[in-house]
Amino acid sequence: AEGLNLCTSGSATSCEECLLIHPKCAWCSKEEFSSTKSITSRCDFLQNLIANGCAGAIENPSSSITVVKNIPLSSKGSGQTHLDVTQITPQKVALNLRPGDQTSFRVQVRQVEDYPVDLYYLMDLSLSMNDDLDNIRNLGTKLAEEMRKLTSNFRLGFGSFVDKNISPFSYTAPRYQNNPCIGYKLFPSCVPSFGFRHLLSLTDKVDRFNEEVQKQKVSRNRDAPEGGFDAILQAAVCKEKIGWRKEASHLLVFTTDDVPHIALDGKLGGLVQPHDGQCHLNEANEYSASSQLDYPSLALLGEKLAENNIHLIFAVTKSHYVLYKNFTALIPGTTVEILHKDSKNIIELIVKAYNSIRSKVELTVWDSPEDIGLTFTATCQDGLSYPGLRKCGDLKIGDTVSFEVTVEARSCPAEDTSHVFTIKPAGFRDTLEVAVTYNCLCGCTGHATPASGKCSGNGTYACGLCECDAGYLGARCECEEGASGDMHHAMCREAEGKPLCSGRGECSCNQCLCYESEFGNIYGPFCECDDFSCARYKGVLCSGHGECHCGECKCHAGYIGDNCNCSTETDSCVSSDGQMCSGRGTCVCGKCQCTEPGAFGETCEKCPTCPGVCSTKRDCIECKLYNSGRLADNQTCQKHCKDEIITTVDVLETDDPNAILCAYPVNNCVMKFTYSELASGKSNLTVLKEPACSSAPSAVTIVLAVIGSVVLIGIILLGLWKLLVTIHDRREFDRFQSERSRARYEMASNPLYRKPISTHNVEFTFNKLNKSYNGTVD
């Protein structure tokens, strides 16, 4: 091999150490092999060992996988043998891992048709939900009709909650014990407050649901937040009393019109003991630890819901939608829908949420060991592979998706150590159990010979080498410690003229004994190597993603570069639209380098001057404000729109030169918003509260407008005609005037008329009295 040989340059002094250097390193256990000067020559690449004459005595274990249980996927869910329904394959695999040697297996998941459904309806019975209670009195029948269009095996249960019946959460004065609504004019009578009350176990008799709902009356608590999280936890962990079936899909519908109390709120009422996550329903099916335990945390809720394969559906009013949407990012497998103030849309809401849940598959990992690395590659319905993703969406019932799971052991634990972890689709009861053992021992180690003659009787012979007893040195343990001499020094120089043991050790019996260093380990046949003189990144040796071997970083899987600071993973570069760096850059070292002018952000997703940016921001507005659009899935929206700060206004200001005005049609109206980037890297979206709509004109207005238009057009045409006639007349008059000025006679006389009197002038000249006269005679 060209360049540095990982195996021979390592610090391996035994077969086991050799196997840890790199998964391609092998060990030669042949007694007489190559040079006796360096034991590291036994650790080399397989092809090099064979070329050096070690065929047949090579230790080179590899990772292996064994499929223990592999039942085919089912196509239909409901039937006589529900427990035989299989939605994930395989169901059990066994892995034998050599550190650093990756092995992969494929997992297939299918949401079967007609799968049984258990739905538990958990309702807030505080006073503000009184009108909602009236509207769900016949919910059971209507909901069963709709759900049976999706599954033939449907069961329904019912429970209610208010809040802890202690101060300051509820009215605890004696006068309020039986009726906390005393003195409240709008609703003078109600039942005492309670934490959680299980009213109806899951049943297919929906009439019983209606009966229980009709019996219920609202209560009144003191503060605005409710104790709904107590109720959720009890509904999740009290499996036997609630009646959750192992072979069914579990839906927990949580309806409320206010915010919940969370962990540590109980301290206000003197409750300092954290919730233990256990079931505390008494014989009356009421939560008995309401006044002893604090409210549960979000982490505890998420853990218990996942353990019991429960999909939680938050059905909340619009004013609290954003808060519960944020909860979904912290509680896996949770969705949120907007509930009308009177709960009239509850059936539509539940069906929509169920279809949303059934349209996606996401793998989760339970109890994964720290020294095991897992990577996923999803192959969804489009047939494309998505490295780094463990989720597929936009699925139909019966669609099959697959995931390639790559497993790698990073180190060798103690001998005979084994681990078991679980891979399961979120909300499914089906699981894949993965049993892991470690292949860290060489076969030749089991044939070790103590006090072997090959080791001069002073050591144990194993895997071609002598492991000397205390006080002895040498390839055959032939020297005692402290023995030295010039004849042995030549064997301790890397080359003629080089210092003994590279100046970092002492020569003893043909071998270098390397000095200890506070910086790390010095090793090698001539002490020429160490594990601390490698490139660093931000002060960290090999960036923390590799091992230093003889001055060179040997990067862990998934990293490259001189200092191992360059990640080969590309999943961090995949933008919300599934493109690499949003199609505006390239992925280098696990980070996007934007090439599109004006583009920036972790995945080049921010680009105010790029075409199409308005449609991208529109998706975030629709999913975060209205829970609709392409990203309506709660966790998808939270992930892709985490950097969007959305503000609603009555009037949209458009005079900011750094903001881009966007608009899109909504039900014959136009929704407008502005988009700008903040210095913090987040996007500021300012949205109109309501779409801008133009009112539709009435029929009378249209008729009058048409008549007016016709009259106006007629007037305009008449005006044009009059103008043309006037122009023509003026031209004719001017021509007449011109001809008149050129006439040779006066207009007042007739050229044919002659006067009856004629006048003639005769010119003459005469002298009179010596004077001359010139004149005329008539």
Coordinates of C-alpha atoms in Angstrom, one line a residue, residues 62-403:
S62 CA -14.9 -9.8 10.7
S63 CA -18.4 -8.6 11.7
S64 CA -21.3 -10.9 11.0
I65 CA -25.0 -10.8 11.2
T66 CA -27.5 -13.6 11.8
V67 CA -31.3 -13.1 11.3
V68 CA -32.9 -15.0 14.2
K69 CA -36.5 -14.3 13.5
N70 CA -38.0 -13.1 10.2
I71 CA -41.8 -13.4 9.9
P72 CA -43.1 -11.8 6.6
L73 CA -45.1 -8.6 6.7
S74 CA -48.9 -8.8 7.0
S75 CA -51.2 -7.1 4.6
K76 CA -54.4 -6.9 6.8
G77 CA -54.8 -6.1 10.4
S78 CA -58.1 -7.2 11.7
G79 CA -59.0 -10.9 11.9
Q80 CA -59.2 -13.7 14.4
T81 CA -55.5 -13.7 15.2
H82 CA -54.6 -10.0 15.9
L83 CA -51.3 -11.0 17.6
D84 CA -50.0 -12.5 14.4
V85 CA -50.1 -9.2 12.6
T86 CA -46.6 -8.2 11.6
Q87 CA -45.7 -4.7 10.6
I88 CA -41.8 -4.8 10.8
T89 CA -39.4 -7.4 9.5
P90 CA -37.1 -8.9 10.6
Q91 CA -38.1 -9.2 14.3
K92 CA -34.8 -10.3 15.7
V93 CA -31.1 -10.2 14.6
A94 CA -27.9 -11.1 16.2
L95 CA -24.7 -9.1 15.5
N96 CA -21.1 -10.2 16.1
L97 CA -19.1 -7.0 15.7
R98 CA -15.4 -6.4 15.3
P99 CA -14.6 -2.8 16.3
G100 CA -14.5 -0.5 13.4
D101 CA -15.9 -3.1 11.0
Q102 CA -19.4 -1.9 9.9
T103 CA -22.2 -4.3 9.1
S104 CA -25.6 -3.5 7.7
F105 CA -29.1 -5.0 7.6
R106 CA -32.3 -3.9 6.1
V107 CA -35.6 -3.2 8.0
Q108 CA -39.0 -3.1 6.3
V109 CA -42.1 -1.5 7.7
R110 CA -45.6 -1.6 6.5
Q111 CA -48.8 -0.1 8.0
V112 CA -51.3 -2.8 7.4
E113 CA -54.9 -2.2 6.3
D114 CA -57.8 -2.5 8.7
Y115 CA -55.6 -2.4 11.8
P116 CA -57.5 -2.4 15.2
V117 CA -57.8 1.0 16.9
D118 CA -58.2 1.8 20.6
L119 CA -59.2 5.5 21.2
Y120 CA -59.4 7.0 24.6
Y121 CA -61.1 10.4 24.8
L122 CA -59.7 12.5 27.6
M123 CA -61.8 15.7 28.2
D124 CA -61.2 18.8 30.2
L125 CA -64.3 19.3 32.4
S126 CA -63.4 22.7 33.7
L127 CA -66.2 25.3 33.6
S128 CA -65.2 26.8 30.3
M129 CA -65.8 23.5 28.5
N130 CA -69.5 23.4 29.3
D131 CA -70.6 24.1 25.7
D132 CA -68.2 21.5 24.5
L133 CA -69.8 18.9 26.8
D134 CA -73.2 19.5 25.2
N135 CA -71.8 19.0 21.7
I136 CA -70.2 15.6 22.4
R137 CA -73.1 13.9 24.0
N138 CA -73.6 11.8 20.9
L139 CA -70.0 11.7 19.9
G140 CA -69.5 8.0 20.4
T141 CA -72.0 7.0 17.7
K142 CA -70.8 9.5 15.1
L143 CA -67.1 8.9 15.8
A144 CA -67.6 5.1 15.6
E145 CA -69.3 5.5 12.2
E146 CA -66.4 7.6 10.8
M147 CA -63.6 5.4 12.3
R148 CA -65.2 2.2 11.0
K149 CA -64.6 3.5 7.6
L150 CA -60.9 3.2 8.4
T151 CA -61.0 0.0 10.6
S152 CA -63.5 -2.7 11.3
N153 CA -62.2 -3.1 14.8
F154 CA -62.7 0.1 16.8
R155 CA -63.0 0.6 20.6
L156 CA -63.7 3.8 22.5
G157 CA -63.0 4.9 26.1
F158 CA -63.6 8.0 28.1
G159 CA -62.0 9.9 31.0
S160 CA -62.1 13.4 32.3
F161 CA -59.9 15.8 34.3
V162 CA -59.9 19.3 36.0
D163 CA -57.0 20.0 38.3
K164 CA -55.5 19.0 41.7
N165 CA -58.1 19.7 44.4
I166 CA -55.7 21.7 46.6
S167 CA -54.9 25.4 47.0
P168 CA -54.0 27.4 45.0
F169 CA -55.2 25.3 42.0
S170 CA -58.8 24.8 43.2
Y171 CA -61.3 26.3 45.6
T172 CA -60.7 24.6 48.9
A173 CA -62.6 26.7 51.4
P174 CA -65.4 24.7 53.2
R175 CA -68.2 26.6 51.4
Y176 CA -66.8 25.4 48.0
Q177 CA -66.3 21.7 49.0
N178 CA -69.5 20.5 47.4
N179 CA -70.1 23.2 44.9
P180 CA -67.1 25.4 43.8
C181 CA -69.5 27.5 41.7
I182 CA -71.3 29.0 44.6
G183 CA -71.6 32.8 44.1
Y184 CA -70.8 32.5 40.4
K185 CA -73.8 34.1 38.7
L186 CA -73.2 32.8 35.2
F187 CA -73.1 29.1 36.4
P188 CA -74.1 28.7 40.0
S189 CA -73.9 24.9 40.2
C190 CA -71.1 22.5 39.4
V191 CA -69.4 19.4 40.8
P192 CA -66.3 19.4 43.1
S193 CA -62.9 19.6 41.4
F194 CA -60.9 16.4 40.8
G195 CA -57.5 15.5 39.2
F196 CA -58.4 12.6 36.9
R197 CA -61.4 10.3 36.7
H198 CA -61.4 7.2 34.5
L199 CA -65.0 6.8 33.4
L200 CA -65.2 4.2 30.7
S201 CA -62.7 1.4 29.8
L202 CA -62.2 0.8 26.1
T203 CA -65.2 -0.9 24.6
D204 CA -66.8 -1.5 21.2
K205 CA -70.2 -0.6 22.7
V206 CA -70.3 3.1 21.7
D207 CA -73.7 3.6 23.4
R208 CA -72.0 3.3 26.7
F209 CA -69.7 6.1 25.8
N210 CA -72.7 8.3 25.0
E211 CA -74.3 7.4 28.3
E212 CA -71.2 8.3 30.3
V213 CA -70.8 11.6 28.5
Q214 CA -74.4 12.5 29.3
K215 CA -73.9 11.9 33.0
Q216 CA -71.0 14.3 33.2
K217 CA -71.1 17.8 34.7
V218 CA -68.4 20.5 34.6
S219 CA -66.4 21.6 37.6
R220 CA -64.5 24.8 38.4
N221 CA -60.8 25.3 39.3
R222 CA -59.1 28.4 40.6
D223 CA -56.3 29.2 38.2
A224 CA -56.3 29.1 34.4
P225 CA -53.9 26.1 33.8
E226 CA -55.4 22.6 34.0
G227 CA -54.1 19.4 35.4
G228 CA -54.3 17.5 32.1
F229 CA -50.7 16.1 32.2
D230 CA -51.6 14.1 35.3
A231 CA -54.5 12.6 33.4
I232 CA -52.4 11.8 30.3
L233 CA -49.8 9.9 32.3
Q234 CA -52.5 7.9 34.2
A235 CA -54.3 7.1 30.9
A236 CA -50.9 5.9 29.5
V237 CA -49.6 3.7 32.4
C238 CA -52.8 2.2 33.8
K239 CA -53.0 -0.2 30.9
E240 CA -55.2 -2.8 32.6
K241 CA -57.9 -0.4 33.8
I242 CA -58.0 1.6 30.6
G243 CA -58.0 -1.6 28.5
W244 CA -55.3 -1.0 25.9
R245 CA -54.9 -3.9 23.6
K246 CA -51.4 -5.1 22.6
E247 CA -52.6 -5.8 19.1
A248 CA -54.2 -2.4 18.5
S249 CA -53.1 1.1 17.5
H250 CA -53.4 3.4 20.6
L251 CA -54.8 6.9 20.2
L252 CA -55.2 9.3 23.2
V253 CA -57.2 12.4 22.3
F254 CA -56.6 15.2 24.8
T255 CA -59.2 18.1 24.5
T256 CA -58.8 21.3 26.4
D257 CA -59.1 25.1 26.0
D258 CA -56.3 26.2 28.2
V259 CA -52.6 25.6 29.1
P260 CA -51.4 22.7 31.3
H261 CA -49.6 22.6 34.6
I262 CA -46.1 21.1 34.2
A263 CA -43.4 19.7 36.6
L264 CA -42.5 22.0 39.5
D265 CA -45.8 23.8 39.4
G266 CA -46.9 21.5 42.2
K267 CA -44.4 23.3 44.5
L268 CA -47.0 26.2 44.6
G269 CA -49.2 23.8 46.5
G270 CA -46.5 22.3 48.6
L271 CA -45.9 19.2 46.4
V272 CA -42.2 18.5 46.3
Q273 CA -42.2 14.8 45.4
P274 CA -41.6 14.3 41.7
H275 CA -44.0 12.1 39.8
D276 CA -43.0 8.4 39.9
G277 CA -44.5 7.5 36.5
Q278 CA -46.7 4.8 38.1
C279 CA -50.4 4.1 38.0
H280 CA -52.4 5.5 40.9
L281 CA -56.0 4.8 40.2
N282 CA -58.0 3.7 43.2
E283 CA -61.1 1.4 43.3
A284 CA -63.3 4.3 42.2
N285 CA -61.0 4.8 39.2
E286 CA -59.9 8.3 40.4
Y287 CA -56.3 9.5 40.5
S288 CA -55.4 9.0 44.2
A289 CA -52.0 10.7 44.2
S290 CA -53.2 14.0 43.0
S291 CA -52.5 15.7 46.2
Q292 CA -49.2 13.9 46.9
L293 CA -47.2 14.0 43.7
D294 CA -46.1 16.9 41.5
Y295 CA -47.2 17.2 37.9
P296 CA -45.2 15.0 35.4
S297 CA -42.5 16.5 33.2
L298 CA -42.6 16.5 29.5
A299 CA -39.7 13.9 29.4
L300 CA -41.6 11.5 31.7
L301 CA -44.7 11.9 29.5
G302 CA -42.8 11.2 26.4
E303 CA -41.1 8.1 27.9
K304 CA -44.4 6.6 29.2
L305 CA -46.3 7.3 26.0
A306 CA -43.5 5.7 23.9
E307 CA -43.3 2.7 26.2
N308 CA -47.0 2.0 25.8
N309 CA -47.1 2.8 22.0
I310 CA -49.6 5.6 22.4
H311 CA -50.1 8.4 19.9
L312 CA -51.1 11.5 21.7
I313 CA -53.4 14.0 19.9
F314 CA -53.7 17.5 21.3
A315 CA -57.1 18.9 20.4
V316 CA -56.7 22.5 21.6
T317 CA -58.3 25.9 20.8
K318 CA -56.6 28.2 18.3
S319 CA -55.2 30.6 21.0
H320 CA -53.1 27.8 22.5
Y321 CA -52.2 26.0 19.3
V322 CA -48.6 27.4 19.2
L323 CA -47.8 26.3 22.8
Y324 CA -49.0 22.7 22.2
K325 CA -47.2 22.7 18.8
N326 CA -44.0 23.3 20.7
F327 CA -44.8 20.4 23.0
T328 CA -44.9 18.0 20.1
A329 CA -41.2 18.7 19.4
L330 CA -40.5 17.5 23.0
I331 CA -42.9 14.5 23.1
P332 CA -42.2 12.2 20.2
G333 CA -45.2 10.7 18.3
T334 CA -47.5 13.6 19.2
T335 CA -49.7 15.7 16.9
V336 CA -51.8 18.8 17.5
E337 CA -55.0 20.0 15.9
I338 CA -57.1 23.1 16.3
L339 CA -60.4 22.5 18.2
H340 CA -63.3 24.8 17.7
K341 CA -64.5 26.6 20.8
D342 CA -67.6 24.4 21.0
S343 CA -65.8 21.1 19.9
K344 CA -68.1 20.8 16.8
N345 CA -65.2 19.7 14.6
I346 CA -63.9 17.0 17.0
I347 CA -64.8 14.1 14.7
E348 CA -63.2 15.7 11.7
L349 CA -60.2 16.5 13.9
I350 CA -59.7 13.0 15.1
V351 CA -60.0 11.5 11.6
K352 CA -57.5 14.0 10.3
A353 CA -55.0 13.3 13.1
Y354 CA -55.4 9.5 12.6
N355 CA -54.8 9.8 8.9
S356 CA -51.7 12.0 9.6
I357 CA -50.3 9.4 12.0
R358 CA -50.9 6.6 9.6
S359 CA -49.2 8.5 6.8
K360 CA -45.7 8.4 8.3
V361 CA -43.2 5.9 9.7
E362 CA -40.4 6.9 11.9
L363 CA -37.9 4.5 13.5
T364 CA -36.8 5.0 17.2
V365 CA -34.0 3.3 19.0
W366 CA -34.2 2.1 22.6
D367 CA -31.4 1.3 25.0
S368 CA -28.6 1.8 22.4
P369 CA -25.1 1.1 24.0
E370 CA -22.8 4.1 24.0
D371 CA -20.0 2.2 22.2
I372 CA -22.3 1.3 19.3
G373 CA -22.7 3.7 16.3
L374 CA -25.9 3.6 14.3
T375 CA -26.7 5.2 11.0
F376 CA -29.9 5.0 9.0
T377 CA -30.7 5.3 5.3
A378 CA -34.4 5.6 4.4
T379 CA -35.9 4.3 1.1
C380 CA -39.4 5.8 0.8
Q381 CA -42.2 5.5 -1.7
D382 CA -40.3 7.5 -4.3
G383 CA -37.6 4.8 -4.5
L384 CA -34.9 7.3 -3.5
S385 CA -32.4 6.8 -0.7
Y386 CA -32.0 9.4 2.0
P387 CA -28.8 8.9 4.0
G388 CA -29.1 10.0 7.7
L389 CA -33.0 9.9 7.7
R390 CA -35.0 7.4 9.7
K391 CA -38.5 8.7 8.7
C392 CA -40.8 8.4 5.7
G393 CA -44.0 10.5 5.1
D394 CA -46.8 10.9 2.6
L395 CA -47.6 7.2 2.9
K396 CA -50.8 5.3 2.1
I397 CA -52.1 2.4 4.1
G398 CA -50.4 -0.8 2.8
D399 CA -47.2 1.0 1.5
T400 CA -43.9 -0.6 2.4
V401 CA -40.8 1.4 3.3
S402 CA -37.4 0.2 4.1
F403 CA -34.4 1.4 6.1

